[in-house]
PDB file of C-alpha atoms in Angstrom:
ATOM      1  CA  MET K 466      -2.746   0.137  25.345  1.00  0.00           C
ATOM      2  CA  THR K 467      -3.978  -1.962  22.196  1.00  0.00           C
ATOM      3  CA  ASN K 468      -2.127  -4.582  20.271  1.00  0.00           C
ATOM      4  CA  THR K 469      -3.784  -3.196  17.155  1.00  0.00           C
ATOM      5  CA  LEU K 470      -1.124  -0.537  17.250  1.00  0.00           C
ATOM      6  CA  HIS K 471       1.155  -2.989  15.701  1.00  0.00           C
ATOM      7  CA  ARG K 472      -0.505  -2.922  12.305  1.00  0.00           C
ATOM      8  CA  GLN K 473       1.722  -2.694   9.766  1.00  0.00           C
ATOM      9  CA  GLY K 474       1.487  -0.751   6.136  1.00  0.00           C
ATOM     10  CA  LYS K 475       1.803   2.239   4.200  1.00  0.00           C
ATOM     11  CA  ILE K 476      -0.396   5.197   4.967  1.00  0.00           C
ATOM     12  CA  GLU K 477      -2.588   4.638   2.105  1.00  0.00           C
ATOM     13  CA  SER K 478      -3.702   1.135   3.303  1.00  0.00           C
ATOM     14  CA  LEU K 479      -3.925   1.910   6.943  1.00  0.00           C
ATOM     15  CA  LYS K 480      -6.571   4.812   5.929  1.00  0.00           C
ATOM     16  CA  ASN K 481      -9.068   2.107   5.610  1.00  0.00           C
ATOM     17  CA  ASP K 482      -8.573   0.473   8.635  1.00  0.00           C
ATOM     18  CA  TYR K 483     -10.197   1.554  12.048  1.00  0.00           C
ATOM     19  CA  VAL K 484     -10.786  -0.189  15.216  1.00  0.00           C
ATOM     20  CA  ILE K 485     -12.954   0.657  18.233  1.00  0.00           C
ATOM     21  CA  PHE K 486     -12.916  -0.853  21.142  1.00  0.00           C
ATOM     22  CA  ALA K 487     -15.026  -0.369  24.743  1.00  0.00           C
ATOM     23  CA  HIS K 488     -13.040  -1.575  27.723  1.00  0.00           C
ATOM     24  CA  THR K 489     -13.833  -1.364  31.339  1.00  0.00           C
ATOM     25  CA  ALA K 490     -11.176  -1.604  34.592  1.00  0.00           C
ATOM     26  CA  ARG K 491     -11.699  -4.047  37.613  1.00  0.00           C
ATOM     27  CA  GLY K 492     -12.889  -2.027  41.034  1.00  0.00           C
ATOM     28  CA  ILE K 493     -13.892   1.182  38.684  1.00  0.00           C
ATOM     29  CA  ASN K 494     -16.557   0.043  36.070  1.00  0.00           C
ATOM     30  CA  LYS K 495     -16.374  -3.528  35.480  1.00  0.00           C
ATOM     31  CA  GLU K 496     -19.140  -4.585  37.801  1.00  0.00           C
ATOM     32  CA  GLY K 497     -22.522  -4.252  36.010  1.00  0.00           C
ATOM     33  CA  SER K 498     -20.581  -3.128  32.535  1.00  0.00           C
ATOM     34  CA  ALA K 499     -22.515  -5.886  30.996  1.00  0.00           C
ATOM     35  CA  PRO K 500     -25.607  -3.928  29.481  1.00  0.00           C
ATOM     36  CA  LYS K 501     -22.893  -1.207  28.574  1.00  0.00           C
ATOM     37  CA  LEU K 502     -20.993  -3.261  26.607  1.00  0.00           C
ATOM     38  CA  ARG K 503     -24.324  -4.588  24.843  1.00  0.00           C
ATOM     39  CA  GLU K 504     -25.437  -1.238  24.117  1.00  0.00           C
ATOM     40  CA  PHE K 505     -21.835  -0.297  22.610  1.00  0.00           C
ATOM     41  CA  MET K 506     -22.094  -3.331  20.360  1.00  0.00           C
ATOM     42  CA  ARG K 507     -25.711  -2.265  19.179  1.00  0.00           C
ATOM     43  CA  ILE K 508     -24.429   0.873  18.154  1.00  0.00           C
ATOM     44  CA  CYS K 509     -21.671  -0.368  16.248  1.00  0.00           C
ATOM     45  CA  LEU K 510     -23.907  -2.948  14.662  1.00  0.00           C
ATOM     46  CA  LYS K 511     -26.038  -0.099  13.189  1.00  0.00           C
ATOM     47  CA  TYR K 512     -23.124   1.178  10.944  1.00  0.00           C
ATOM     48  CA  HIS K 513     -22.305  -2.101   9.477  1.00  0.00           C
ATOM     49  CA  PRO K 514     -18.831  -2.931  10.671  1.00  0.00           C
ATOM     50  CA  VAL K 515     -16.696  -5.098   8.408  1.00  0.00           C
ATOM     51  CA  ASN K 516     -16.165  -7.149  11.958  1.00  0.00           C
ATOM     52  CA  ILE K 517     -17.551  -7.081  15.339  1.00  0.00           C
ATOM     53  CA  GLY K 518     -16.874  -9.480  18.202  1.00  0.00           C
ATOM     54  CA  ASP K 519     -15.035 -10.025  21.807  1.00  0.00           C
ATOM     55  CA  VAL K 520     -12.192 -12.317  22.897  1.00  0.00           C
ATOM     56  CA  LYS K 521     -14.247 -14.556  24.773  1.00  0.00           C
ATOM     57  CA  GLN K 522     -16.802 -15.308  22.346  1.00  0.00           C
ATOM     58  CA  GLY K 523     -15.249 -14.968  19.030  1.00  0.00           C
ATOM     59  CA  ASN K 524     -16.330 -12.740  15.875  1.00  0.00           C
ATOM     60  CA  ILE K 525     -19.132 -12.639  13.339  1.00  0.00           C
ATOM     61  CA  LEU K 526     -17.065 -14.271  10.754  1.00  0.00           C
ATOM     62  CA  GLN K 527     -17.319 -17.338  12.495  1.00  0.00           C
ATOM     63  CA  GLU K 528     -20.157 -19.844  11.312  1.00  0.00           C
ATOM     64  CA  ASP K 529     -21.542 -20.706  14.640  1.00  0.00           C
ATOM     65  CA  ILE K 530     -21.581 -17.157  15.924  1.00  0.00           C
ATOM     66  CA  ASP K 531     -25.382 -15.357  16.242  1.00  0.00           C
ATOM     67  CA  ILE K 532     -24.574 -11.736  16.561  1.00  0.00           C
ATOM     68  CA  GLU K 533     -27.648 -11.428  18.754  1.00  0.00           C
ATOM     69  CA  LYS K 534     -26.771 -14.296  20.856  1.00  0.00           C
ATOM     70  CA  LEU K 535     -23.117 -12.788  21.267  1.00  0.00           C
ATOM     71  CA  ILE K 536     -24.333  -9.441  22.390  1.00  0.00           C
ATOM     72  CA  GLN K 537     -26.922 -11.202  25.051  1.00  0.00           C
ATOM     73  CA  ASN K 538     -24.147 -13.139  26.432  1.00  0.00           C
ATOM     74  CA  GLN K 539     -21.595 -10.168  26.921  1.00  0.00           C
ATOM     75  CA  ASP K 540     -20.507 -10.518  30.732  1.00  0.00           C
ATOM     76  CA  ASP K 541     -19.337  -7.823  33.162  1.00  0.00           C
ATOM     77  CA  GLY K 542     -15.669  -6.567  31.800  1.00  0.00           C
ATOM     78  CA  ALA K 543     -15.909  -8.767  28.609  1.00  0.00           C
ATOM     79  CA  GLY K 544     -14.812  -5.975  26.268  1.00  0.00           C
ATOM     80  CA  ALA K 545     -15.669  -5.342  22.646  1.00  0.00           C
ATOM     81  CA  THR K 546     -14.460  -4.688  19.221  1.00  0.00           C
ATOM     82  CA  ALA K 547     -15.585  -3.296  15.977  1.00  0.00           C
ATOM     83  CA  VAL K 548     -13.634  -2.743  12.747  1.00  0.00           C
ATOM     84  CA  PHE K 549     -14.580   0.269  10.146  1.00  0.00           C
ATOM     85  CA  THR K 550     -13.138   1.141   6.888  1.00  0.00           C
ATOM     86  CA  ASP K 551     -14.166   4.949   6.398  1.00  0.00           C
ATOM     87  CA  LEU K 552     -13.925   7.860   8.232  1.00  0.00           C
ATOM     88  CA  ASP K 553     -17.336   9.109   7.834  1.00  0.00           C
ATOM     89  CA  THR K 554     -18.846   5.798   9.769  1.00  0.00           C
ATOM     90  CA  LEU K 555     -16.236   6.108  12.193  1.00  0.00           C
ATOM     91  CA  GLN K 556     -17.276   9.542  12.757  1.00  0.00           C
ATOM     92  CA  LYS K 557     -21.154   8.765  13.155  1.00  0.00           C
ATOM     93  CA  VAL K 558     -20.160   6.024  15.469  1.00  0.00           C
ATOM     94  CA  ILE K 559     -18.082   8.013  17.724  1.00  0.00           C
ATOM     95  CA  GLU K 560     -20.746  10.826  17.827  1.00  0.00           C
ATOM     96  CA  GLU K 561     -23.397   8.072  18.933  1.00  0.00           C
ATOM     97  CA  LEU K 562     -21.171   6.633  21.499  1.00  0.00           C
ATOM     98  CA  VAL K 563     -20.984  10.351  22.754  1.00  0.00           C
ATOM     99  CA  ARG K 564     -24.409  10.665  22.931  1.00  0.00           C
ATOM    100  CA  ALA K 565     -24.952   7.284  24.605  1.00  0.00           C
ATOM    101  CA  ASP K 566     -22.597   8.504  27.224  1.00  0.00           C
ATOM    102  CA  LEU K 567     -21.940   4.891  28.485  1.00  0.00           C
ATOM    103  CA  GLY K 568     -19.382   5.437  31.212  1.00  0.00           C
ATOM    104  CA  ILE K 569     -16.810   3.234  29.855  1.00  0.00           C
ATOM    105  CA  SER K 570     -13.379   3.572  28.079  1.00  0.00           C
ATOM    106  CA  ILE K 571     -13.592   3.675  24.312  1.00  0.00           C
ATOM    107  CA  ASN K 572     -10.199   3.321  22.570  1.00  0.00           C
ATOM    108  CA  VAL K 573     -10.153   4.196  18.926  1.00  0.00           C
ATOM    109  CA  SER K 574      -7.160   2.800  16.592  1.00  0.00           C
ATOM    110  CA  GLY K 575      -6.125   4.413  13.394  1.00  0.00           C
ATOM    111  CA  LEU K 576      -4.067   6.743  12.146  1.00  0.00           C
ATOM    112  CA  LEU K 577      -3.510   9.548  14.543  1.00  0.00           C
ATOM    113  CA  ASP K 578      -4.333  12.640  12.619  1.00  0.00           C
ATOM    114  CA  GLU K 579      -7.505  11.071  11.303  1.00  0.00           C
ATOM    115  CA  VAL K 580      -8.706   9.694  14.578  1.00  0.00           C
ATOM    116  CA  GLN K 581      -8.085  12.995  16.314  1.00  0.00           C
ATOM    117  CA  GLN K 582      -9.992  14.789  13.519  1.00  0.00           C
ATOM    118  CA  CYS K 583     -13.093  12.346  14.352  1.00  0.00           C
ATOM    119  CA  CYS K 584     -12.658  13.135  17.849  1.00  0.00           C
ATOM    120  CA  ARG K 585     -12.683  16.928  17.597  1.00  0.00           C
ATOM    121  CA  LYS K 586     -15.835  16.905  15.116  1.00  0.00           C
ATOM    122  CA  ALA K 587     -17.640  14.905  17.806  1.00  0.00           C
ATOM    123  CA  GLY K 588     -16.656  17.404  20.170  1.00  0.00           C
ATOM    124  CA  LEU K 589     -14.016  15.741  21.957  1.00  0.00           C
ATOM    125  CA  GLU K 590     -10.295  16.313  22.898  1.00  0.00           C
ATOM    126  CA  ARG K 591      -8.650  12.960  23.273  1.00  0.00           C
ATOM    127  CA  HIS K 592      -6.722  12.470  26.379  1.00  0.00           C
ATOM    128  CA  SER K 593      -4.002  10.474  25.245  1.00  0.00           C
ATOM    129  CA  ALA K 594      -2.318   8.962  21.934  1.00  0.00           C
ATOM    130  CA  GLU K 595       0.058   5.737  21.923  1.00  0.00           C
ATOM    131  CA  HIS K 596       2.154   4.706  18.874  1.00  0.00           C
ATOM    132  CA  SER K 597       3.775   1.376  18.159  1.00  0.00           C
ATOM    133  CA  LEU K 598       7.741   1.714  18.292  1.00  0.00           C
ATOM    134  CA  GLY K 599       7.761  -1.248  15.679  1.00  0.00           C
ATOM    135  CA  PHE K 600       9.403  -4.886  15.858  1.00  0.00           C
ATOM    136  CA  TRP K 601      12.918  -5.105  17.763  1.00  0.00           C
ATOM    137  CA  GLY K 602      15.157  -8.052  18.226  1.00  0.00           C
ATOM    138  CA  ALA K 603      16.007 -10.463  15.634  1.00  0.00           C
ATOM    139  CA  THR K 604      14.120  -8.890  13.061  1.00  0.00           C
ATOM    140  CA  ASP K 605      15.576 -10.970  10.538  1.00  0.00           C
ATOM    141  CA  ARG K 606      13.594 -13.934  11.596  1.00  0.00           C
ATOM    142  CA  LEU K 607      10.315 -12.275  10.882  1.00  0.00           C
ATOM    143  CA  PRO K 608       8.453 -13.316   7.545  1.00  0.00           C
ATOM    144  CA  ALA K 609       8.077 -11.133   4.587  1.00  0.00           C
ATOM    145  CA  ARG K 610       6.449  -7.594   4.983  1.00  0.00           C
ATOM    146  CA  HIS K 611       3.641  -8.588   2.903  1.00  0.00           C
ATOM    147  CA  VAL K 612       2.855 -11.470   5.390  1.00  0.00           C
ATOM    148  CA  LEU K 613       3.304  -9.364   8.772  1.00  0.00           C
ATOM    149  CA  GLU K 614       0.676  -6.967   6.955  1.00  0.00           C
ATOM    150  CA  LEU K 615      -1.690  -9.506   7.268  1.00  0.00           C
ATOM    151  CA  ASN K 616      -0.635 -11.056  10.445  1.00  0.00           C
ATOM    152  CA  THR K 617      -1.017  -7.907  12.490  1.00  0.00           C
ATOM    153  CA  LEU K 618      -4.235  -7.245  11.442  1.00  0.00           C
ATOM    154  CA  CYS K 619      -5.124  -9.718  14.237  1.00  0.00           C
ATOM    155  CA  GLY K 620      -3.147  -8.062  17.276  1.00  0.00           C
ATOM    156  CA  HIS K 621      -3.134 -11.317  19.209  1.00  0.00           C
ATOM    157  CA  GLY K 622      -1.330 -13.093  16.388  1.00  0.00           C
ATOM    158  CA  MET K 623      -3.817 -15.912  15.835  1.00  0.00           C
ATOM    159  CA  VAL K 624      -3.530 -15.835  12.261  1.00  0.00           C
ATOM    160  CA  SER K 625      -0.539 -17.713  11.717  1.00  0.00           C
ATOM    161  CA  PHE K 626       2.416 -17.037   9.334  1.00  0.00           C
ATOM    162  CA  THR K 627       2.157 -20.454   7.827  1.00  0.00           C
ATOM    163  CA  LEU K 628      -1.623 -20.196   7.162  1.00  0.00           C
ATOM    164  CA  ILE K 629      -1.031 -16.564   5.652  1.00  0.00           C
ATOM    165  CA  GLN K 630       1.717 -17.945   3.247  1.00  0.00           C
ATOM    166  CA  LYS K 631      -0.744 -20.990   2.562  1.00  0.00           C
ATOM    167  CA  LEU K 632      -3.515 -18.810   1.567  1.00  0.00           C
ATOM    168  CA  ILE K 633      -1.576 -16.295  -0.768  1.00  0.00           C
ATOM    169  CA  GLY K 634      -0.560 -19.357  -2.578  1.00  0.00           C
ATOM    170  CA  GLU K 635      -4.058 -20.522  -2.635  1.00  0.00           C
ATOM    171  CA  VAL K 636      -5.101 -16.972  -4.302  1.00  0.00           C
ATOM    172  CA  LYS K 637      -2.094 -17.009  -6.564  1.00  0.00           C
ATOM    173  CA  LEU K 638      -3.194 -20.090  -8.010  1.00  0.00           C
ATOM    174  CA  ARG K 639      -6.905 -18.902  -8.376  1.00  0.00           C
ATOM    175  CA  ARG K 640      -8.264 -21.817  -6.178  1.00  0.00           C
ATOM    176  CA  LEU K 641      -9.308 -18.955  -3.522  1.00  0.00           C
ATOM    177  CA  THR K 642     -10.605 -15.237  -4.234  1.00  0.00           C
ATOM    178  CA  PRO K 643      -8.987 -12.519  -1.855  1.00  0.00           C
ATOM    179  CA  LYS K 644     -12.314 -12.295  -0.637  1.00  0.00           C
ATOM    180  CA  GLU K 645     -12.552 -16.150   0.534  1.00  0.00           C
ATOM    181  CA  ALA K 646      -9.280 -16.237   1.825  1.00  0.00           C
ATOM    182  CA  ALA K 647      -9.252 -12.797   3.852  1.00  0.00           C
ATOM    183  CA  ARG K 648     -12.338 -14.623   5.735  1.00  0.00           C
ATOM    184  CA  ILE K 649     -10.467 -17.569   6.573  1.00  0.00           C
ATOM    185  CA  MET K 650      -7.696 -15.442   8.080  1.00  0.00           C
ATOM    186  CA  GLY K 651     -10.418 -13.468   9.801  1.00  0.00           C
ATOM    187  CA  LYS K 652     -12.298 -16.441  11.599  1.00  0.00           C
ATOM    188  CA  CYS K 653      -8.925 -17.233  13.416  1.00  0.00           C
ATOM    189  CA  CYS K 654      -8.817 -13.629  14.943  1.00  0.00           C
ATOM    190  CA  GLU K 655     -11.259 -14.637  18.297  1.00  0.00           C
ATOM    191  CA  CYS K 656     -11.782 -10.688  19.352  1.00  0.00           C
ATOM    192  CA  GLY K 657     -12.908  -9.413  15.920  1.00  0.00           C
ATOM    193  CA  ALA K 658     -10.156  -6.922  15.165  1.00  0.00           C
ATOM    194  CA  PHE K 659      -8.982  -8.450  11.806  1.00  0.00           C
ATOM    195  CA  ASN K 660     -10.295  -6.115   9.125  1.00  0.00           C
ATOM    196  CA  THR K 661     -11.547  -8.459   6.039  1.00  0.00           C
ATOM    197  CA  ALA K 662     -12.015  -5.741   3.674  1.00  0.00           C
ATOM    198  CA  ARG K 663      -8.273  -4.192   4.148  1.00  0.00           C
ATOM    199  CA  ALA K 664      -6.798  -8.052   4.002  1.00  0.00           C
ATOM    200  CA  GLU K 665      -8.710  -8.457   0.750  1.00  0.00           C
ATOM    201  CA  GLN K 666      -7.104  -5.442  -0.700  1.00  0.00           C
ATOM    202  CA  LEU K 667      -3.509  -6.730   0.403  1.00  0.00           C
ATOM    203  CA  LEU K 668      -4.401  -9.978  -1.350  1.00  0.00           C
ATOM    204  CA  GLU K 669      -5.738  -8.609  -4.354  1.00  0.00           C
ATOM    205  CA  LYS K 670      -2.143  -6.800  -4.962  1.00  0.00           C
ATOM    206  CA  LEU K 671      -0.377  -9.670  -4.015  1.00  0.00           C
ATOM    207  CA  LYS K 672      -2.150 -11.672  -6.631  1.00  0.00           C
ATOM    208  CA  SER K 673      -1.382  -9.243  -9.240  1.00  0.00           C
ATOM    209  CA  CYS K 674       2.041  -8.737  -8.274  1.00  0.00           C
ATOM    210  CA  TYR K 675       3.285 -12.426  -7.996  1.00  0.00           C
TER     211      TYR K 675
END
């Protein structure tokens, strides 16, 4: 299960949003997994992700994060996350991870058909697929759809609705560029799942629509 399943948006927008994780399980492969997680991060880093990190240390958008130190400080079971914006790159990452055969679980979040295509090209058949059923309950209390599209780029909800609304206002007033605002949002997402490239595209559209 991954909270990135709750990402919101139209299909065309979601085509530029792929998150890949490395996970371990206590009592199975957590002990001694740190070198494997480090290798996972090094492989992902070779393909220039727009974001990469882990929930215990943060992501590369944060000024005090040194990626080499982040990799070296990986603990057993810490997990790791990287974000890519195109299928060709995701395909290469998956193929290299298959060759590396790290012995830990790899989870890819994205449009189901496209992820399946990548897996099959790499000689794999996915063993499971999960799908979000959306939001239930008092949905009338949720913010506007365009705010949710940005908020759900961080599955842990670390980018607050009010911060997003403020930054949208700053972009509309030309006080911040969409790229600058997207980076500010991305810094709040500790695990590194926030896709700044997609956030920038969404903010660019908002700038011209409002």
